[in-house]
Amino acid sequence: MSSLFVYIFTCYFFLLISKAYRTLWRYAGLREILNVVYSLSIANLLYLIYFFVFLNKQLPFTWMLFLCLCSTLVISSFRVFLITKNQSEAVRNDSHKRVLIIGAGVAGIRVADQIVSTKESDYTPVGFIDDDPKKQNLQILGIPVLGARADIRNVVNHNKITDIIIAMPSVHQSEIREIVNVCKKTKANVKILPPIEKVIKGEISFHEIRDINLKDLIGREITKPTERLKEYLFDKSVLITGAGGSIGSELAIQVAQCEPKSLTLLGHGENSIFNIGLRIKEKFPHVKTNLVITDIQDQPLIEQAFRQYCPQVVFHAAAHKHVPLMESNERAAVQNNILGTKIVAQAADKFGVERFVLISTDKAVHPVNIMGMTKRIGEMIIQYYSKESSTKFSIVRFGNVMESRGSVIPIFKHQIESGGPVTITHPDMVRYFMTIPEAVQLVLEAGALSEGGEVFVLDMGEPVKIDDLAKNLIRLYGYEPGVDIPIQYTGIRPGEKLNETLFYENEKIKLTEHPNIVIAIPHNSQLSHLLINVEQLEQNLLKSSGSIRPILTEIIHNQLQF
């Protein structure tokens, strides 16, 4: 009887130190079963030594082998039953969506665990994909690792996968983009896990897994706002022109998060200003909001707004930005982007604004279109006032923002939803892209860094081919480019370039404290006669009905002397 007690205790001890009792056997796999067998083998071996040495007894080898096998079978059978029962339940319902999980790390295992343990889930985890060679052909939670990244398409086709979940939240966005592009070439729906912070905190929920969107395909890394940003806007009176637009409305929301003393939203579209004002009041009821309906070309009303609300920080986002449209509306572009900018800058100087930030564009660099030319002269006006005023004037220059009004992505979406064709001007056309929230955050950061006169340039990452962008967007809708949705190349439109640049060749680059913001130091320029030239331009608008392109070209080249 005592020897039986020793045997039971020995088996229990080795199962205990192997953590077999801490395994959730319903979701265990082959590795956990082998761990039990290994522990019991050691226990039986030690019991044999005890039996022969301390008790001086001998038993037939076949009897001892039978005892070892029986104990292993009895102890493991229930665990094997739980595993097989769980797996059979998972595949019993043919209506379940068959899921392939990309990434067999902590995040991927948690996702698989939640899918399996959620009874009401209509998903069945079929397998993992992981590039780690040590994980190949293993099972995790009873789910096999079916291959590496290169095997995704074959695995999807062979296993009838309906959905793919990318569970690699700590991987760089550029790598995520590559994986997404591979996954989108299959017929499966593609979803992605929330950010790494939620994995670390254990806050991952299967219900938070979202569909892939265009931001994942662009591959932009989003940085966190700094305390410096909040400090210079806290308890300040802030005015935003063009506050109803894509950039202006996002500026309003992010500025409101910094708890300003007041927020003045200025624009000429009553509906857009009313809507952003309503959003601010709903989200930030403690922020005093002023809504001003006026045009930046109306100098008396602009000065009245500055006099009444006394802004300390101004973000000038109002602009005409549609390149082909401005080619046929030269005067509107000049009046808004040049004369309107001059009026707002003069008011900032006159009423003692502390900081003034102009939102500019990469199209102001070597401009070949009316929009770019007018924005470049707008930059020059701000540079002029930075030398003549106590206000800290600065410029922030960046490329395209995704899904802003009039941009290419909403146009592509509409074309896809209408059944095509998707129209692309040229297969080799390349543009820089960033998200609206990211662009606005960096604009605010640049405003905090400003000492006056800087041209801040945002890190736009790698340029993106418009052709690739359109095809990826078509795949996001579940279609095959050129098959389900036709693509039509229409030729470059008036004023367009194949490539945009963010710097002039002779601009020196200076790093800042922020990793995604640099300063473009311009070539020594002669701006003393700039305002005189702008006034002459204004007079020309009144007297002549001809093209003003030659005048804009002359102002740019004469003043900058490039």
Coordinates of C-alpha atoms in Angstrom, one line a residue:
M1 CA 0.0 0.0 0.0
S2 CA 2.8 2.4 0.8
S3 CA 4.5 1.7 -2.5
L4 CA 1.3 2.6 -4.3
F5 CA 1.2 5.9 -2.4
V6 CA 4.8 6.6 -3.4
Y7 CA 3.9 5.8 -7.0
I8 CA 0.9 8.2 -7.0
F9 CA 2.9 10.9 -5.3
T10 CA 5.8 10.6 -7.8
C11 CA 3.4 10.9 -10.8
Y12 CA 1.6 13.9 -9.2
F13 CA 4.9 15.6 -8.3
F14 CA 6.3 15.5 -11.9
L15 CA 3.0 16.5 -13.4
L16 CA 2.9 19.4 -11.0
I17 CA 6.4 20.7 -11.8
S18 CA 5.7 20.3 -15.6
K19 CA 2.7 22.6 -15.1
A20 CA 0.3 20.1 -16.5
Y21 CA -2.3 21.2 -14.0
R22 CA -1.9 24.8 -15.2
T23 CA -2.8 23.9 -18.8
L24 CA -6.2 24.7 -20.1
W25 CA -6.6 21.3 -21.7
R26 CA -9.7 22.2 -23.7
Y27 CA -7.3 24.3 -25.9
A28 CA -4.2 22.2 -25.6
G29 CA -2.3 20.5 -28.4
L30 CA 0.2 17.8 -29.2
R31 CA 3.0 19.6 -27.3
E32 CA 1.0 19.5 -24.1
I33 CA 0.2 15.8 -24.5
L34 CA 3.9 15.0 -25.1
N35 CA 4.7 17.0 -21.9
V36 CA 2.5 14.7 -19.9
V37 CA 4.0 11.6 -21.4
Y38 CA 7.5 12.9 -20.8
S39 CA 6.7 13.7 -17.1
L40 CA 5.0 10.3 -16.5
S41 CA 8.0 8.5 -18.1
I42 CA 10.4 10.1 -15.7
A43 CA 8.0 9.4 -12.8
N44 CA 7.8 5.7 -13.7
L45 CA 11.6 5.4 -14.1
L46 CA 12.2 6.9 -10.7
Y47 CA 9.6 4.6 -9.2
L48 CA 11.4 1.6 -10.7
I49 CA 14.6 2.7 -9.1
Y50 CA 12.8 3.1 -5.8
F51 CA 11.2 -0.3 -6.1
F52 CA 14.4 -2.1 -6.9
V53 CA 16.9 -0.3 -4.7
F54 CA 14.9 0.6 -1.5
L55 CA 12.4 -2.3 -1.5
N56 CA 14.7 -4.9 -3.0
K57 CA 11.8 -6.3 -5.0
Q58 CA 11.7 -7.3 -8.6
L59 CA 8.8 -7.3 -11.0
P60 CA 8.6 -8.6 -14.6
F61 CA 9.6 -6.0 -17.1
T62 CA 6.3 -6.5 -19.0
W63 CA 4.3 -5.8 -15.8
M64 CA 6.2 -2.6 -15.2
L65 CA 5.7 -1.5 -18.8
F66 CA 2.0 -2.3 -18.5
L67 CA 1.8 -0.2 -15.4
C68 CA 3.6 2.7 -17.1
L69 CA 1.3 2.6 -20.1
C70 CA -1.9 2.3 -18.1
S71 CA -1.0 5.3 -15.9
T72 CA -0.1 7.4 -18.9
L73 CA -3.3 6.4 -20.7
V74 CA -5.5 7.0 -17.7
I75 CA -4.1 10.4 -16.9
S76 CA -3.9 11.6 -20.6
S77 CA -7.2 10.2 -21.8
F78 CA -9.4 12.8 -20.3
R79 CA -7.1 15.6 -21.6
V80 CA -7.1 14.1 -25.1
F81 CA -10.9 13.8 -24.9
L82 CA -11.2 17.5 -24.1
I83 CA -8.9 18.5 -27.0
T84 CA -10.7 16.3 -29.6
K85 CA -14.1 17.4 -28.3
N86 CA -13.2 21.1 -28.6
Q87 CA -11.8 20.7 -32.1
S88 CA -14.8 18.7 -33.4
E89 CA -17.1 21.3 -32.0
A90 CA -15.1 24.0 -33.8
V91 CA -15.5 22.4 -37.2
R92 CA -19.0 20.9 -36.8
N93 CA -20.8 24.0 -38.0
D94 CA -20.1 24.3 -41.7
S95 CA -21.5 27.9 -41.7
H96 CA -18.5 29.1 -39.7
K97 CA -16.0 31.3 -41.4
R98 CA -12.6 29.6 -41.7
V99 CA -9.9 31.9 -40.3
L100 CA -6.2 32.0 -41.0
I101 CA -4.2 33.9 -38.4
I102 CA -1.1 35.7 -39.6
G103 CA 1.3 35.6 -36.6
A104 CA 1.7 32.9 -34.1
G105 CA 3.0 35.1 -31.3
V106 CA 1.3 36.3 -28.2
A107 CA -1.2 38.4 -30.0
G108 CA -2.1 35.7 -32.5
I109 CA -2.5 33.1 -29.8
R110 CA -4.8 35.4 -27.8
V111 CA -6.9 36.0 -30.8
A112 CA -7.2 32.2 -31.5
D113 CA -8.0 31.6 -27.8
Q114 CA -10.8 34.1 -27.9
I115 CA -12.3 32.8 -31.1
V116 CA -12.3 29.2 -29.7
S117 CA -13.6 30.1 -26.3
T118 CA -16.4 32.4 -27.6
K119 CA -19.3 30.1 -28.2
E120 CA -21.3 32.6 -30.2
S121 CA -18.4 33.2 -32.6
D122 CA -19.1 32.2 -36.2
Y123 CA -15.3 31.9 -36.8
T124 CA -13.2 28.7 -36.9
P125 CA -9.4 29.1 -36.6
V126 CA -7.9 26.8 -39.2
G127 CA -4.3 27.6 -38.9
F128 CA -1.5 30.0 -38.2
I129 CA 1.1 31.6 -40.6
D130 CA 4.4 32.5 -39.1
D131 CA 7.9 33.0 -40.5
D132 CA 9.6 31.5 -37.4
P133 CA 11.1 28.2 -38.7
K134 CA 10.9 26.8 -35.1
K135 CA 7.1 27.0 -35.2
Q136 CA 6.6 25.2 -38.5
N137 CA 4.5 22.0 -38.3
L138 CA 3.7 22.6 -34.7
Q139 CA 0.3 23.0 -33.1
I140 CA -0.7 25.9 -30.8
L141 CA -4.0 25.5 -28.9
G142 CA -4.6 22.5 -31.2
I143 CA -4.3 24.8 -34.3
P144 CA -1.5 23.9 -36.7
V145 CA 1.1 26.4 -38.1
L146 CA 0.6 25.8 -41.8
G147 CA 3.5 27.7 -43.2
A148 CA 5.3 31.0 -43.6
R149 CA 4.4 34.3 -45.3
A150 CA 5.3 33.0 -48.7
D151 CA 2.7 30.2 -48.3
I152 CA -0.3 32.4 -47.6
R153 CA -1.9 32.1 -51.1
N154 CA -1.5 28.3 -51.2
V155 CA -2.7 27.9 -47.6
V156 CA -5.8 30.0 -48.3
N157 CA -6.7 28.1 -51.5
H158 CA -6.0 24.6 -50.0
N159 CA -7.8 25.1 -46.8
K160 CA -10.8 27.1 -48.2
I161 CA -10.0 30.1 -45.9
T162 CA -12.7 32.7 -45.9
D163 CA -11.1 35.3 -43.5
I164 CA -7.5 36.3 -42.7
I165 CA -6.6 38.1 -39.4
I166 CA -3.3 39.8 -39.3
A167 CA -2.2 39.6 -35.6
M168 CA 1.2 41.3 -35.7
P169 CA 0.6 44.6 -33.9
S170 CA 4.3 45.3 -33.1
V171 CA 5.5 44.9 -36.7
H172 CA 6.6 48.0 -38.7
Q173 CA 3.9 49.4 -40.9
S174 CA 5.9 48.9 -44.1
E175 CA 6.0 45.1 -43.3
I176 CA 2.3 45.1 -42.6
R177 CA 1.7 46.8 -45.9
E178 CA 3.6 43.9 -47.7
I179 CA 1.6 41.3 -45.8
V180 CA -1.7 43.1 -46.6
N181 CA -0.8 43.2 -50.3
V182 CA -0.2 39.5 -50.3
C183 CA -3.4 38.8 -48.5
K184 CA -5.5 41.0 -50.7
K185 CA -4.5 38.9 -53.7
T186 CA -6.5 36.1 -52.2
K187 CA -10.3 35.9 -52.1
A188 CA -10.4 36.0 -48.3
N189 CA -11.6 38.9 -46.3
V190 CA -8.6 40.6 -44.5
K191 CA -8.8 42.0 -41.0
I192 CA -6.1 43.5 -38.6
L193 CA -5.5 43.6 -34.9
P194 CA -5.5 46.8 -32.8
P195 CA -2.2 48.5 -31.9
I196 CA 0.5 46.9 -29.8
E197 CA -0.4 48.9 -26.7
K198 CA -3.6 46.9 -26.3
V199 CA -1.7 43.6 -26.7
I200 CA 0.7 44.7 -23.9
K201 CA -2.1 45.7 -21.6
G202 CA -4.0 42.5 -22.4
E203 CA -6.9 44.5 -23.8
I204 CA -7.3 42.6 -27.0
S205 CA -10.8 41.7 -27.8
F206 CA -11.8 39.7 -30.9
H207 CA -14.6 42.2 -31.5
E208 CA -12.0 45.0 -31.8
I209 CA -10.4 43.4 -34.9
R210 CA -11.2 45.7 -37.7
D211 CA -11.2 45.5 -41.5
I212 CA -8.1 46.5 -43.4
N213 CA -8.3 50.1 -44.6
L214 CA -6.3 52.2 -47.0
K215 CA -4.1 53.6 -44.2
D216 CA -2.7 50.1 -43.7
L217 CA -1.8 49.9 -47.4
I218 CA -0.1 53.3 -47.3
G219 CA 2.0 52.1 -44.3
R220 CA 2.2 55.3 -42.3
E221 CA 3.6 55.2 -38.8
I222 CA 1.6 57.5 -36.4
T223 CA 3.6 59.2 -33.7
K224 CA 2.2 60.3 -30.4
P225 CA 1.7 64.0 -29.6
T226 CA 4.3 65.6 -27.4
E227 CA 3.6 67.5 -24.2
R228 CA 5.2 70.5 -25.9
L229 CA 2.2 70.6 -28.3
K230 CA -0.3 70.8 -25.5
E231 CA 1.7 73.4 -23.5
Y232 CA 1.7 76.1 -26.2
L233 CA -2.0 75.7 -27.0
F234 CA -3.3 75.4 -23.4
D235 CA -5.4 78.4 -22.3
K236 CA -4.6 80.2 -25.6
S237 CA -7.1 81.9 -27.9
V238 CA -6.8 80.1 -31.2
L239 CA -8.2 81.0 -34.6
I240 CA -8.4 78.6 -37.6
T241 CA -9.2 79.8 -41.1
G242 CA -10.8 77.3 -43.5
A243 CA -12.1 75.6 -40.4
G244 CA -14.8 73.7 -42.3
G245 CA -12.4 71.9 -44.6
S246 CA -10.7 68.6 -44.2
I247 CA -7.5 69.9 -42.6
G248 CA -9.3 72.8 -40.8
S249 CA -11.9 70.7 -39.1
E250 CA -9.3 68.2 -37.9
L251 CA -7.2 71.1 -36.6
A252 CA -10.2 72.3 -34.7
I253 CA -10.7 68.9 -33.0
Q254 CA -7.0 68.4 -32.1
V255 CA -6.7 72.0 -30.8
A256 CA -9.8 71.5 -28.7
Q257 CA -8.2 68.5 -27.1
C258 CA -5.4 70.8 -25.8
E259 CA -7.9 72.9 -23.8
P260 CA -7.5 76.3 -25.4
K261 CA -9.0 79.4 -23.8
S262 CA -11.2 79.9 -26.9
L263 CA -11.4 78.5 -30.4
T264 CA -12.5 80.7 -33.3
L265 CA -13.6 78.7 -36.4
L266 CA -13.6 80.9 -39.5
G267 CA -14.8 80.0 -43.0
H268 CA -17.1 81.0 -45.8
G269 CA -19.2 77.8 -45.9
E270 CA -22.0 78.2 -43.3
N271 CA -22.9 74.5 -43.3
S272 CA -19.4 73.2 -42.9
I273 CA -18.6 75.8 -40.1
F274 CA -21.9 75.0 -38.4
N275 CA -21.1 71.2 -38.5
I276 CA -17.6 71.5 -37.1
G277 CA -18.8 73.9 -34.4
L278 CA -21.5 71.4 -33.4
R279 CA -18.9 68.6 -33.2
I280 CA -16.7 70.7 -31.0
K281 CA -19.6 71.6 -28.7
E282 CA -20.6 67.9 -28.4
K283 CA -17.1 66.6 -27.7
F284 CA -15.6 69.5 -25.9
P285 CA -18.4 71.4 -24.2
H286 CA -16.0 73.3 -21.9
V287 CA -14.2 74.9 -24.9
K288 CA -15.5 78.3 -25.8
T289 CA -16.2 78.3 -29.5
N290 CA -16.8 81.2 -31.8
L291 CA -18.1 80.6 -35.3
V292 CA -17.3 83.3 -38.0
I293 CA -18.8 83.2 -41.5
T294 CA -16.6 85.3 -43.8
D295 CA -14.2 85.1 -46.7
I296 CA -10.5 85.6 -46.1
Q297 CA -10.6 88.1 -48.9
D298 CA -12.9 90.4 -46.9
Q299 CA -10.3 92.5 -45.1
P300 CA -12.8 94.5 -42.9
L301 CA -14.5 91.4 -41.6
I302 CA -11.2 89.6 -41.1
E303 CA -9.9 92.5 -39.0
Q304 CA -13.1 92.6 -37.1
A305 CA -12.7 88.9 -36.2
F306 CA -9.1 89.5 -35.0
R307 CA -10.2 92.6 -33.0
Q308 CA -13.2 90.8 -31.4
Y309 CA -11.6 87.5 -30.5
C310 CA -8.0 88.5 -30.0
P311 CA -6.3 85.3 -31.2
Q312 CA -2.9 84.4 -29.9
V313 CA -2.3 81.5 -32.3
V314 CA -3.5 81.4 -35.9
F315 CA -3.6 78.4 -38.3
H316 CA -4.2 79.5 -41.8
A317 CA -5.7 76.5 -43.6
A318 CA -8.1 78.3 -46.0
A319 CA -7.0 77.7 -49.6
H320 CA -8.2 76.7 -53.1
K321 CA -6.3 73.4 -53.7
H322 CA -7.8 71.6 -56.6
V323 CA -5.1 71.6 -59.3
P324 CA -7.0 71.1 -62.6
L325 CA -9.9 73.3 -61.4
M326 CA -7.6 76.2 -60.6
E327 CA -6.0 76.0 -64.1
S328 CA -9.3 77.3 -65.5
N329 CA -10.0 79.6 -62.5
E330 CA -6.7 81.6 -62.2
R331 CA -8.2 84.7 -60.6
A332 CA -10.1 82.8 -57.9
A333 CA -6.8 81.0 -57.0
V334 CA -4.9 84.4 -56.8
Q335 CA -7.6 86.1 -54.8
N336 CA -7.9 83.3 -52.2
N337 CA -4.3 81.8 -52.0
I338 CA -2.4 85.1 -52.4
L339 CA -4.5 88.1 -51.5
G340 CA -6.4 86.3 -48.8
T341 CA -3.2 85.0 -47.3
K342 CA -1.8 88.6 -47.3
I343 CA -5.0 89.9 -45.6
V344 CA -4.9 87.3 -42.8
A345 CA -1.1 87.8 -42.3
Q346 CA -1.5 91.6 -42.1
A347 CA -4.3 91.2 -39.5
A348 CA -2.0 88.8 -37.5
D349 CA 0.8 91.4 -37.5
K350 CA -1.6 94.3 -36.8
F351 CA -3.3 92.7 -33.8
G352 CA -0.2 91.1 -32.2
V353 CA -0.8 87.4 -32.8
E354 CA 2.0 85.4 -31.1
R355 CA 2.2 82.5 -33.6
F356 CA 1.0 82.2 -37.2
V357 CA 1.2 78.9 -39.2
L358 CA 0.5 78.7 -42.9
I359 CA -0.6 75.3 -44.3
S360 CA 1.3 74.9 -47.6
T361 CA 1.8 72.1 -50.1
D362 CA 4.5 70.2 -52.0
K363 CA 3.0 71.7 -55.2
A364 CA 4.6 75.0 -54.1
V365 CA 8.0 73.5 -54.9
H366 CA 9.0 74.2 -58.5
P367 CA 5.3 75.0 -59.3
V368 CA 4.0 74.3 -62.8
N369 CA 0.4 74.9 -62.1
I370 CA -1.7 77.9 -60.9
M371 CA -2.5 76.4 -57.5
G372 CA 1.2 75.7 -56.8
M373 CA 2.3 79.1 -58.0
T374 CA -0.3 80.9 -55.8
K375 CA 0.7 78.7 -52.8
R376 CA 4.4 79.5 -53.4
I377 CA 3.7 83.2 -53.4
G378 CA 1.7 82.7 -50.3
E379 CA 4.8 81.1 -48.7
M380 CA 6.8 84.2 -49.7
I381 CA 4.3 86.5 -48.1
I382 CA 4.6 84.7 -44.8
Q383 CA 8.4 84.7 -45.1
Y384 CA 8.3 88.5 -45.7
Y385 CA 6.2 89.1 -42.6
S386 CA 8.4 86.8 -40.5
K387 CA 11.2 89.3 -41.0
E388 CA 9.1 92.4 -40.5
S389 CA 6.8 91.4 -37.6
S390 CA 7.1 90.4 -34.0
T391 CA 4.7 87.6 -34.7
K392 CA 6.3 84.2 -35.1
F393 CA 5.3 83.4 -38.7
S394 CA 6.0 79.9 -40.0
I395 CA 5.1 77.6 -42.9
V396 CA 4.3 73.9 -42.8
R397 CA 4.7 72.1 -46.2
F398 CA 3.5 68.6 -46.9
G399 CA 2.0 66.4 -49.6
N400 CA -1.4 64.8 -50.2
V401 CA -3.7 63.8 -47.3
M402 CA -5.8 60.7 -47.7
E403 CA -9.6 61.2 -48.1
S404 CA -9.5 65.0 -48.0
R405 CA -12.2 66.7 -50.1
G406 CA -11.4 66.7 -53.8
S407 CA -8.5 64.2 -53.4
V408 CA -8.1 61.2 -55.5
I409 CA -9.2 58.5 -53.0
P410 CA -12.8 59.7 -52.6
I411 CA -13.0 59.8 -56.4
F412 CA -11.7 56.3 -56.7
K413 CA -14.2 55.1 -54.1
H414 CA -17.1 56.6 -56.0
Q415 CA -15.9 55.1 -59.3
I416 CA -15.5 51.6 -57.7
E417 CA -19.0 51.8 -56.0
S418 CA -20.4 52.8 -59.4
G419 CA -18.9 49.7 -61.0
G420 CA -15.9 51.4 -62.7
P421 CA -14.0 52.3 -64.6
V422 CA -11.4 53.7 -62.2
T423 CA -9.6 56.5 -64.1
I424 CA -5.9 57.0 -63.6
T425 CA -4.1 59.8 -65.4
H426 CA -0.8 58.0 -65.8
P427 CA 0.5 54.6 -64.6
D428 CA 3.8 56.1 -63.4
M429 CA 2.3 59.1 -61.4
V430 CA 3.7 59.2 -57.9
R431 CA 2.5 61.2 -54.8
Y432 CA 3.3 61.5 -51.1
F433 CA 0.4 60.6 -48.8
M434 CA -0.4 60.8 -45.1
T435 CA -3.5 60.6 -43.0
I436 CA -5.4 63.8 -42.1
P437 CA -5.0 63.3 -38.3
E438 CA -1.2 62.7 -38.7
A439 CA -0.8 65.8 -40.9
V440 CA -2.6 68.0 -38.5
Q441 CA -0.8 66.6 -35.5
L442 CA 2.5 67.4 -37.2
V443 CA 1.3 70.9 -38.1
L444 CA 0.6 71.5 -34.4
E445 CA 4.0 70.2 -33.5
A446 CA 5.6 72.5 -36.0
G447 CA 3.8 75.4 -34.5
A448 CA 5.2 74.6 -31.1
L449 CA 8.8 74.4 -32.6
S450 CA 8.5 77.7 -34.4
E451 CA 10.8 80.6 -33.6
G452 CA 9.8 82.6 -36.7
G453 CA 10.5 82.3 -40.4
E454 CA 10.8 78.5 -40.7
V455 CA 9.6 76.4 -43.5
F456 CA 8.7 73.1 -41.8
V457 CA 8.5 70.1 -44.0
L458 CA 6.8 67.0 -42.8
D459 CA 8.3 63.5 -43.3
M460 CA 5.9 62.0 -45.8
G461 CA 7.6 58.6 -46.0
E462 CA 8.0 56.8 -49.3
P463 CA 6.0 58.1 -52.3
V464 CA 3.1 55.9 -53.5
K465 CA 2.2 55.1 -57.1
I466 CA -1.3 56.2 -57.8
D467 CA -1.7 53.1 -60.0
D468 CA -0.9 50.9 -57.0
L469 CA -3.1 52.9 -54.7
A470 CA -6.1 52.5 -57.1
K471 CA -5.5 48.7 -57.4
N472 CA -5.2 48.2 -53.7
L473 CA -8.4 50.2 -53.1
I474 CA -10.2 48.0 -55.6
R475 CA -9.0 44.9 -53.7
L476 CA -10.2 46.4 -50.5
Y477 CA -13.7 46.3 -52.0
G478 CA -13.2 42.6 -52.8
Y479 CA -12.7 43.1 -56.5
E480 CA -9.9 42.2 -58.9
P481 CA -8.4 45.2 -60.7
G482 CA -8.8 45.0 -64.4
V483 CA -11.1 42.1 -64.1
D484 CA -14.1 43.0 -62.0
I485 CA -13.4 46.8 -62.1
P486 CA -11.8 48.1 -65.3
I487 CA -8.9 50.7 -65.1
Q488 CA -8.7 53.5 -67.6
Y489 CA -5.6 55.7 -68.2
T490 CA -6.7 59.2 -69.2
G491 CA -3.5 61.1 -69.6
I492 CA -1.9 63.8 -67.4
R493 CA -4.3 66.7 -66.7
P494 CA -3.4 70.4 -67.1
G495 CA -1.0 71.5 -64.4
E496 CA -0.1 68.0 -63.2
K497 CA 3.4 66.5 -62.8
L498 CA 4.4 62.9 -62.6
N499 CA 6.4 63.5 -59.4
E500 CA 6.2 66.0 -56.6
T501 CA 9.1 67.1 -54.4
L502 CA 9.1 68.6 -51.0
F503 CA 12.3 70.7 -51.2
Y504 CA 14.1 73.0 -53.6
E505 CA 17.5 71.8 -54.5
N506 CA 19.3 74.7 -52.8
E507 CA 17.3 74.6 -49.6
K508 CA 19.4 73.4 -46.7
I509 CA 17.8 70.8 -44.4
K510 CA 17.9 71.2 -40.7
L511 CA 16.7 68.6 -38.2
T512 CA 14.4 69.5 -35.4
E513 CA 13.6 67.9 -32.0
H514 CA 10.7 66.0 -33.7
P515 CA 11.8 63.0 -35.8
N516 CA 9.1 63.6 -38.5
I517 CA 9.7 67.3 -39.0
V518 CA 12.6 69.1 -40.6
I519 CA 13.3 72.7 -41.6
A520 CA 13.9 73.8 -45.1
I521 CA 16.2 76.8 -45.0
P522 CA 15.6 78.8 -48.2
H523 CA 18.2 80.4 -50.4
N524 CA 18.8 84.1 -49.6
S525 CA 15.8 85.8 -51.2
Q526 CA 15.0 89.4 -52.0
L527 CA 11.5 90.0 -50.6
S528 CA 11.7 93.8 -50.1
H529 CA 9.6 94.5 -53.1
L530 CA 7.2 91.5 -52.7
L531 CA 4.2 93.4 -51.4
I532 CA 4.6 96.0 -54.2
N533 CA 4.5 93.1 -56.7
V534 CA 1.5 91.6 -55.0
E535 CA -0.3 95.0 -55.2
Q536 CA 0.5 95.3 -58.9
L537 CA -0.8 91.7 -59.3
E538 CA -4.1 92.8 -57.6
Q539 CA -4.4 95.9 -59.9
N540 CA -3.8 93.6 -62.9
L541 CA -6.7 91.5 -61.8
L542 CA -9.0 94.5 -62.0
K543 CA -7.7 95.9 -65.3
S544 CA -7.0 92.8 -67.4
S545 CA -9.0 89.7 -68.3
G546 CA -6.0 87.9 -69.8
S547 CA -4.0 85.1 -68.2
I548 CA -2.0 86.0 -65.1
R549 CA 0.3 83.0 -65.2
P550 CA 3.3 85.0 -66.7
I551 CA 3.0 87.5 -63.8
L552 CA 3.0 84.8 -61.2
T553 CA 6.0 83.2 -62.8
E554 CA 7.9 86.5 -62.9
I555 CA 7.1 87.2 -59.2
I556 CA 8.4 83.8 -58.1
H557 CA 11.6 83.9 -60.1
N558 CA 12.5 87.5 -59.5
Q559 CA 12.0 87.5 -55.8
L560 CA 13.7 84.2 -55.0
Q561 CA 16.5 84.5 -57.6
F562 CA 16.8 80.8 -58.1

